[in-house]
Amino acid sequence: MIRRAINNLLLRGKYIVNMANNLICAESKKSRPFTVIVEGNIGCGKTTFLNYFKKHKNICVLSEPIDLWRDCKGHNLLGHMYSDPKKWSFTFQSYVQLTMLNHHVLPTPCPVKLMERSIYSARYCFVEKMKRDELLSKPSAAVIDEWFQWLTKNTPINVDLIVYLRSSPEVVYRRMMERNRSEEKSVPFEYLESLHQLHEEWLYYKTLHHCPARVLTLDANLDLESIEEEYGKFEPHIWNLGILNSN
Ligand code: TTP
Ligand code: MG
């Protein structure tokens, strides 16, 4: 008799715990931010684009963690990668993957999350390029890819929209030279050309790899004075969601 009562209570307890879990799940699904990743070649203006949207208090803007790449416990991994790519590409890309993942899963109370780059462009453009140039050995590239596959399957990396800032390699090469980031001084024009091609095949022609969300392409060749108007084309995509009306 007592045993049956205990079993009953246990069963009900399980039922309540299940209900609670389902509710928590539904709630977290509901409150997941609409996530936008901003992609495009080195120097195409991703940071400028993100800065433009910092004025909206309801958007969580996550710039690329380049400061971490330049200072991982005192080591400049970005600098190491450019000065001795064969030795350091694996270390650098592993860290890029980790720091990108961190941004993907970072919780935010904002309804919109805007990220500079993603785990996808790191894998589909940069790792791809390093693999083709044999700067990453086949075994090293395989390990990065195994991590990538596992992470994209088992962690909540949700992307709802990709903004592709489409530029020509000539324009971004000039910008990169002008901004004069010390690590990038010796990056040749051909490197940007190949990266451009990889972005194009992934996001424009959609012939390479998997596209994790729909793509909005903006002209990123424009100069600073006219680019804001182009950036503004992205704004309705946020307003359409009806979630920033309180702004
Ligand atoms: P980008 O990620 O292209 O960022 P950016 O700040 O140069 O671009 P924008 O001007 O549009 O804001 O590149 C940052 C540096 O990191 C650049 O030297 C390329 C390098 N990088 C890699 O080598 N591997 C990677 O996986 C990523 C994401 C960047
Ligand atoms: Mg940037």
Short mmCIF file of C-alpha atoms and ligand atoms in Angstrom, two decimals:
data_model
loop_
_atom_site.label_atom_id
_atom_site.label_comp_id
_atom_site.label_asym_id
_atom_site.label_seq_id
_atom_site.Cartn_x
_atom_site.Cartn_y
_atom_site.Cartn_z
CA MET A 1 0.00 0.00 0.00
CA ILE A 2 2.65 2.46 1.10
CA ARG A 3 4.90 1.27 -1.74
CA ARG A 4 2.13 1.96 -4.26
CA ALA A 5 1.61 5.45 -2.83
CA ILE A 6 5.34 6.14 -3.08
CA ASN A 7 5.41 4.87 -6.68
CA ASN A 8 2.47 7.11 -7.48
CA LEU A 9 4.22 10.10 -5.98
CA LEU A 10 7.41 9.28 -7.87
CA LEU A 11 5.46 8.98 -11.12
CA ARG A 12 3.76 12.31 -10.55
CA GLY A 13 7.12 13.86 -9.62
CA LYS A 14 8.57 12.63 -12.90
CA TYR A 15 5.57 14.02 -14.76
CA ILE A 16 5.98 17.43 -13.11
CA VAL A 17 9.73 17.46 -13.81
CA ASN A 18 9.04 16.58 -17.46
CA MET A 19 6.42 19.31 -17.70
CA ALA A 20 8.82 21.83 -16.19
CA ASN A 21 11.57 20.77 -18.62
CA ASN A 22 9.22 21.14 -21.57
CA LEU A 23 8.18 24.60 -20.39
CA ILE A 24 11.80 25.69 -19.92
CA CYS A 25 12.61 24.37 -23.39
CA ALA A 26 9.67 26.18 -24.97
CA GLU A 27 10.57 29.37 -23.12
CA SER A 28 14.21 29.28 -24.18
CA LYS A 29 13.20 28.58 -27.78
CA LYS A 30 10.85 31.53 -27.67
CA SER A 31 13.44 33.86 -26.22
CA ARG A 32 16.26 32.90 -28.59
CA PRO A 33 17.52 36.05 -30.30
CA PHE A 34 17.13 36.53 -34.05
CA THR A 35 20.77 35.98 -35.00
CA VAL A 36 22.48 37.74 -37.87
CA ILE A 37 26.05 37.01 -38.93
CA VAL A 38 27.94 39.59 -40.97
CA GLU A 39 30.31 38.10 -43.51
CA GLY A 40 32.64 39.29 -46.26
CA ASN A 41 36.31 39.54 -47.15
CA ILE A 42 38.98 41.04 -44.88
CA GLY A 43 38.53 44.83 -44.92
CA CYS A 44 35.05 44.84 -46.49
CA GLY A 45 33.62 46.87 -43.59
CA LYS A 46 32.10 44.34 -41.20
CA THR A 47 33.17 46.29 -38.11
CA THR A 48 31.88 49.57 -39.61
CA PHE A 49 28.57 47.85 -40.34
CA LEU A 50 28.30 46.58 -36.77
CA ASN A 51 29.16 49.99 -35.34
CA TYR A 52 26.32 51.52 -37.38
CA PHE A 53 23.83 49.26 -35.57
CA LYS A 54 25.19 49.92 -32.08
CA LYS A 55 22.71 52.82 -31.84
CA HIS A 56 19.86 50.31 -31.38
CA LYS A 57 19.68 49.41 -27.74
CA ASN A 58 17.78 46.23 -28.56
CA ILE A 59 20.56 44.74 -30.68
CA CYS A 60 23.37 42.81 -29.07
CA VAL A 61 26.40 43.67 -31.23
CA LEU A 62 29.31 41.24 -31.02
CA SER A 63 32.41 42.46 -32.83
CA GLU A 64 35.02 39.93 -33.83
CA PRO A 65 37.22 38.88 -30.87
CA ILE A 66 40.41 39.99 -32.64
CA ASP A 67 41.87 41.35 -29.37
CA LEU A 68 41.78 37.82 -27.98
CA TRP A 69 43.45 36.47 -31.13
CA ARG A 70 46.22 39.00 -30.56
CA ASP A 71 46.53 38.22 -26.89
CA CYS A 72 45.82 34.64 -25.84
CA LYS A 73 47.50 34.50 -22.45
CA GLY A 74 50.12 36.89 -23.80
CA HIS A 75 50.55 35.20 -27.21
CA ASN A 76 49.71 37.00 -30.44
CA LEU A 77 48.26 34.04 -32.35
CA LEU A 78 47.17 36.21 -35.29
CA GLY A 79 50.73 37.53 -35.62
CA HIS A 80 52.21 34.02 -35.27
CA MET A 81 49.85 32.71 -37.96
CA TYR A 82 50.90 35.35 -40.49
CA SER A 83 54.61 35.17 -39.72
CA ASP A 84 54.85 31.34 -39.77
CA PRO A 85 51.58 29.95 -41.17
CA LYS A 86 52.75 26.34 -41.50
CA LYS A 87 53.60 26.23 -37.83
CA TRP A 88 50.73 28.23 -36.37
CA SER A 89 47.63 27.95 -38.62
CA PHE A 90 46.24 25.01 -36.66
CA THR A 91 46.70 26.72 -33.30
CA PHE A 92 45.23 29.96 -34.60
CA GLN A 93 42.19 28.41 -36.32
CA SER A 94 41.47 26.26 -33.25
CA TYR A 95 41.34 29.39 -31.15
CA VAL A 96 39.24 31.27 -33.73
CA GLN A 97 36.75 28.37 -33.64
CA LEU A 98 36.57 28.47 -29.85
CA THR A 99 36.11 32.26 -29.61
CA MET A 100 33.48 32.22 -32.35
CA LEU A 101 31.60 29.46 -30.58
CA ASN A 102 31.65 31.59 -27.47
CA HIS A 103 29.82 34.37 -29.34
CA HIS A 104 27.34 31.95 -30.90
CA VAL A 105 26.21 30.58 -27.54
CA LEU A 106 26.48 33.80 -25.53
CA PRO A 107 23.08 34.46 -23.96
CA THR A 108 21.52 37.87 -24.42
CA PRO A 109 18.26 39.47 -23.33
CA CYS A 110 18.18 41.39 -26.65
CA PRO A 111 15.78 40.19 -29.36
CA VAL A 112 18.50 40.54 -32.04
CA LYS A 113 22.11 39.35 -32.00
CA LEU A 114 24.46 40.78 -34.63
CA MET A 115 27.78 38.99 -34.94
CA GLU A 116 30.92 39.85 -36.93
CA ARG A 117 31.76 36.58 -38.69
CA SER A 118 30.94 33.09 -37.49
CA ILE A 119 32.23 29.60 -37.01
CA TYR A 120 31.06 29.03 -40.61
CA SER A 121 33.28 31.56 -42.41
CA ALA A 122 36.23 30.50 -40.27
CA ARG A 123 35.75 26.95 -41.52
CA TYR A 124 34.44 27.50 -45.05
CA CYS A 125 36.74 30.34 -46.09
CA PHE A 126 39.87 30.49 -43.94
CA VAL A 127 40.40 26.83 -43.00
CA GLU A 128 39.47 25.93 -46.57
CA LYS A 129 42.09 28.29 -47.97
CA MET A 130 44.79 27.08 -45.56
CA LYS A 131 43.96 23.49 -46.41
CA ARG A 132 44.22 24.14 -50.16
CA ASP A 133 47.54 25.95 -49.70
CA GLU A 134 48.78 23.09 -47.47
CA LEU A 135 49.42 25.52 -44.65
CA LEU A 136 47.23 23.17 -42.66
CA SER A 137 48.29 19.55 -42.97
CA LYS A 138 45.54 17.07 -43.89
CA PRO A 139 45.44 15.58 -40.36
CA SER A 140 45.26 19.05 -38.75
CA ALA A 141 42.47 20.13 -41.09
CA ALA A 142 40.65 16.88 -40.30
CA VAL A 143 40.77 17.58 -36.56
CA ILE A 144 39.44 21.13 -37.01
CA ASP A 145 36.70 19.76 -39.25
CA GLU A 146 35.73 17.04 -36.76
CA TRP A 147 35.38 19.73 -34.08
CA PHE A 148 33.41 21.91 -36.47
CA GLN A 149 31.02 19.08 -37.39
CA TRP A 150 30.48 18.15 -33.75
CA LEU A 151 29.93 21.73 -32.64
CA THR A 152 27.47 22.59 -35.39
CA LYS A 153 25.50 19.43 -34.60
CA ASN A 154 25.53 19.51 -30.81
CA THR A 155 25.57 23.14 -29.72
CA PRO A 156 22.87 25.77 -30.20
CA ILE A 157 24.48 27.67 -33.08
CA ASN A 158 21.44 29.30 -34.57
CA VAL A 159 21.76 31.63 -37.53
CA ASP A 160 18.68 33.31 -38.99
CA LEU A 161 20.19 35.68 -41.54
CA ILE A 162 23.54 36.25 -43.21
CA VAL A 163 24.50 39.75 -44.30
CA TYR A 164 27.09 39.40 -47.06
CA LEU A 165 29.12 42.57 -47.56
CA ARG A 166 30.18 41.93 -51.12
CA SER A 167 33.33 43.69 -52.23
CA SER A 168 35.97 43.46 -54.91
CA PRO A 169 39.42 42.20 -53.92
CA GLU A 170 41.01 45.42 -55.26
CA VAL A 171 38.93 47.61 -52.94
CA VAL A 172 39.54 45.54 -49.82
CA TYR A 173 43.24 45.23 -50.57
CA ARG A 174 43.53 49.03 -50.69
CA ARG A 175 41.57 49.36 -47.43
CA MET A 176 43.67 46.71 -45.73
CA MET A 177 46.88 48.49 -46.75
CA GLU A 178 45.52 51.85 -45.62
CA ARG A 179 44.40 50.67 -42.19
CA ASN A 180 47.83 49.14 -41.71
CA ARG A 181 47.12 46.41 -39.13
CA SER A 182 50.67 45.35 -38.20
CA GLU A 183 50.01 41.59 -38.59
CA GLU A 184 48.54 42.03 -42.10
CA LYS A 185 51.43 43.99 -43.64
CA SER A 186 52.68 41.09 -45.74
CA VAL A 187 49.29 39.72 -46.87
CA PRO A 188 49.49 39.55 -50.68
CA PHE A 189 46.71 40.63 -53.05
CA GLU A 190 46.30 37.01 -54.24
CA TYR A 191 45.31 35.96 -50.72
CA LEU A 192 42.37 38.38 -50.75
CA GLU A 193 41.47 37.28 -54.26
CA SER A 194 41.20 33.64 -53.17
CA LEU A 195 39.26 34.55 -50.02
CA HIS A 196 36.91 36.60 -52.19
CA GLN A 197 36.33 33.59 -54.42
CA LEU A 198 35.57 31.36 -51.42
CA HIS A 199 33.06 33.88 -50.04
CA GLU A 200 31.45 34.16 -53.46
CA GLU A 201 31.09 30.43 -53.93
CA TRP A 202 29.72 29.98 -50.42
CA LEU A 203 27.34 32.97 -50.17
CA TYR A 204 26.67 34.32 -53.65
CA TYR A 205 26.68 31.37 -56.04
CA LYS A 206 26.01 28.87 -53.23
CA THR A 207 28.06 26.21 -54.95
CA LEU A 208 30.38 25.43 -52.06
CA HIS A 209 29.54 24.16 -48.58
CA HIS A 210 26.30 24.61 -46.74
CA CYS A 211 24.58 27.97 -46.33
CA PRO A 212 23.14 28.02 -42.80
CA ALA A 213 20.57 30.79 -43.44
CA ARG A 214 19.18 33.08 -46.11
CA VAL A 215 21.63 35.67 -47.45
CA LEU A 216 21.17 39.41 -47.82
CA THR A 217 23.87 40.83 -50.11
CA LEU A 218 24.96 44.45 -49.79
CA ASP A 219 27.39 46.42 -51.94
CA ALA A 220 30.47 46.96 -49.80
CA ASN A 221 32.57 48.68 -52.47
CA LEU A 222 30.95 52.04 -51.78
CA ASP A 223 32.97 54.67 -49.95
CA LEU A 224 32.26 55.65 -46.36
CA GLU A 225 30.00 58.60 -47.29
CA SER A 226 27.49 56.53 -49.26
CA ILE A 227 27.79 53.24 -47.43
CA GLU A 228 25.37 54.16 -44.63
CA GLU A 229 22.55 54.29 -47.15
CA GLU A 230 23.47 50.78 -48.28
CA TYR A 231 23.64 49.56 -44.67
CA GLY A 232 20.18 51.04 -44.14
CA LYS A 233 18.82 48.36 -46.51
CA PHE A 234 19.34 45.91 -43.70
CA GLU A 235 17.21 47.87 -41.25
CA PRO A 236 13.76 46.83 -42.60
CA HIS A 237 14.77 43.22 -42.07
CA ILE A 238 14.91 43.98 -38.38
CA TRP A 239 11.79 46.13 -38.31
CA ASN A 240 9.91 43.41 -40.18
CA LEU A 241 10.38 41.20 -37.20
CA GLY A 242 8.34 43.72 -35.28
CA ILE A 243 10.55 43.36 -32.27
CA LEU A 244 12.32 46.66 -32.27
CA ASN A 245 9.22 48.80 -32.39
CA SER A 246 9.78 49.80 -28.82
CA ASN A 247 13.11 51.38 -29.76
P1 TTP B 1 38.20 39.55 -40.68
O1 TTP B 1 37.50 38.51 -39.92
O2 TTP B 1 37.89 39.62 -42.11
O3 TTP B 1 37.91 40.94 -39.96
P2 TTP B 1 38.29 42.44 -40.39
O4 TTP B 1 38.16 43.24 -39.14
O5 TTP B 1 39.62 42.46 -41.06
O6 TTP B 1 37.19 42.81 -41.43
P3 TTP B 1 36.40 44.18 -41.58
O7 TTP B 1 37.39 45.21 -42.03
O8 TTP B 1 35.40 43.84 -42.62
O9 TTP B 1 35.81 44.54 -40.25
O10 TTP B 1 39.76 39.32 -40.48
C1 TTP B 1 40.49 39.62 -39.32
C2 TTP B 1 41.86 39.01 -39.45
O11 TTP B 1 41.83 37.67 -39.02
C3 TTP B 1 42.36 38.97 -40.88
O12 TTP B 1 43.75 39.19 -40.90
C4 TTP B 1 42.06 37.55 -41.33
C5 TTP B 1 42.21 36.77 -40.07
N1 TTP B 1 41.36 35.57 -39.97
C6 TTP B 1 41.92 34.33 -40.20
O13 TTP B 1 43.10 34.24 -40.56
N2 TTP B 1 41.18 33.22 -40.00
C7 TTP B 1 39.86 33.28 -39.63
O14 TTP B 1 39.22 32.22 -39.48
C8 TTP B 1 39.27 34.57 -39.45
C9 TTP B 1 37.82 34.67 -39.07
C10 TTP B 1 40.05 35.68 -39.62
MG MG B 2 36.48 43.97 -38.36
#
